Amino acid sequence: MSIKVTKRHGHSFRDKLYLPAIYDGVKVTFKHLFHNVTNINEVDTLRYPEEQPTDITSRWRGLHRLTHRADDSVACVACFMCATACPSNCIFIEATEREDGHDEKMPASFFIDTLECVFCGYCVEACPCDAIRMDTGIFSLTGNKREDFVMDKEQLLSHKGAYGEEISCARD
Amino acid sequence: MKFAMYFMGEYVAMNTASAVIITMIFGGYQIPWVSTEMLQENFSIFAISIMLIMPIIVSILIRWMQKNNTVRPSVATDDGRNFETKVLTIVMIGMTLLVEAILIYLAFLTDSALANSLAITLFQIAVFVVKLMMFNMFFILIRWTVPRFRYDQVQKLGWYYLLPLSLFNLAITAIIIVGVTS
Ligand code: SF4
Ligand code: SF4
């Protein structure tokens, strides 16, 4: 069996001078620069915000929403599973008794501090009622003060799912 | 903001280095092989060539702007850029006309040496700025090409190749100077 010998580079005089190689590199860089400057619309950079991303898939974790039941009432049963699973402890739920005959409990208030949220999606996986989802496709969240980023129950309920299936699959 | 100051300092240093290099080695504010006296003596030729070159450069710029200052055709929602292109086109054409008018006045309608010198000085400032930008571009190109150079290679390049080269240069220069003057 013969031994395979790999030829090493960098020992010729030209290689040791470095400058010829740098010159070749500059030529390549300049070619790209010239092409990109003269054909700006061919550059694969998104001209945000005029252009919006088109490659957000249904599995992508965007801003949260709380789903509804068929009669538009909140699907959440305030079981605190999501708040327990949340690694950044940013879900704050207050439970109250439910009077409309669906279940025993519902959230009186439901806050998610999106500044602390790491968008891990554990809350979605923990929920037994398919009541919380991250399929809104909302990727940019702006506000003037920190309080603007704490989503309350009404805001979370008002978010629409971006990929159909408006109501909860587990509660009707 | 702190980071912006730091980063701007980097670019200020680059500008300074470019300015020093241009002043020391690349002829400062002169265009190659043309001295200030030559420009002053042949002012009308100088003025006419500027009057010819400037519209060409401006039309290239405007064409570039019309082609590239647009949103991608797939997103045809924005008219702001078209408006911007329009305004800038008008401004650039107006500036060109102004410069042409001034040059025509200087070249044909008056022969005040002071005004001519002032025009030449302004032109030379522009030459310096163009050179400065070219050198900045060169700096940036090198940075794009070799973002992380190996320090041992730079040392080797300097000590083994550039230093002997400059010593050689010194010797040759000395020989020529002595040979020519004696
Ligand atoms: S995505 Fe993760 S961090 Fe954010 S609220 Fe849900 S569990 Fe908490
Ligand atoms: S969102 Fe789901 S996991 Fe969280 S409290 Fe409501 S039902 Fe329970």
PDB file of C-alpha atoms and ligand atoms in Angstrom, chain A residues 66 76-83 93 110 123 126-129 131-132, ligand 2:
ATOM      1  CA  LEU A  66     -53.941  32.848  22.710  1.00  0.00           C
ATOM      2  CA  CYS A  76     -56.875  28.701  28.035  1.00  0.00           C
ATOM      3  CA  VAL A  77     -57.893  26.932  31.239  1.00  0.00           C
ATOM      4  CA  ALA A  78     -55.274  28.662  33.427  1.00  0.00           C
ATOM      5  CA  CYS A  79     -53.467  25.453  34.313  1.00  0.00           C
ATOM      6  CA  PHE A  80     -50.092  27.249  34.628  1.00  0.00           C
ATOM      7  CA  MET A  81     -48.306  24.554  32.614  1.00  0.00           C
ATOM      8  CA  CYS A  82     -46.804  27.142  30.273  1.00  0.00           C
ATOM      9  CA  ALA A  83     -45.695  29.403  33.119  1.00  0.00           C
ATOM     10  CA  ILE A  93     -51.199  34.250  34.860  1.00  0.00           C
ATOM     11  CA  PHE A 110     -52.387  36.660  31.163  1.00  0.00           C
ATOM     12  CA  CYS A 123     -44.985  27.201  26.474  1.00  0.00           C
ATOM     13  CA  ALA A 126     -46.470  22.457  27.443  1.00  0.00           C
ATOM     14  CA  CYS A 127     -50.005  23.633  26.866  1.00  0.00           C
ATOM     15  CA  PRO A 128     -52.515  20.755  27.129  1.00  0.00           C
ATOM     16  CA  CYS A 129     -55.283  22.777  25.482  1.00  0.00           C
ATOM     17  CA  ALA A 131     -54.400  27.513  23.933  1.00  0.00           C
ATOM     18  CA  ILE A 132     -51.103  29.262  23.294  1.00  0.00           C
TER      19      ILE A 132
HETATM   20  S1  SF4 C   2     -51.900  28.734  27.902  1.00  0.00           S
HETATM   21 FE1  SF4 C   2     -52.149  26.535  28.024  1.00  0.00          FE
HETATM   22  S2  SF4 C   2     -50.544  25.880  29.457  1.00  0.00           S
HETATM   23 FE2  SF4 C   2     -50.787  28.090  29.694  1.00  0.00          FE
HETATM   24  S3  SF4 C   2     -52.242  28.289  31.373  1.00  0.00           S
HETATM   25 FE3  SF4 C   2     -53.404  28.365  29.489  1.00  0.00          FE
HETATM   26  S4  SF4 C   2     -54.047  26.263  29.141  1.00  0.00           S
HETATM   27 FE4  SF4 C   2     -52.421  26.186  30.634  1.00  0.00          FE
END
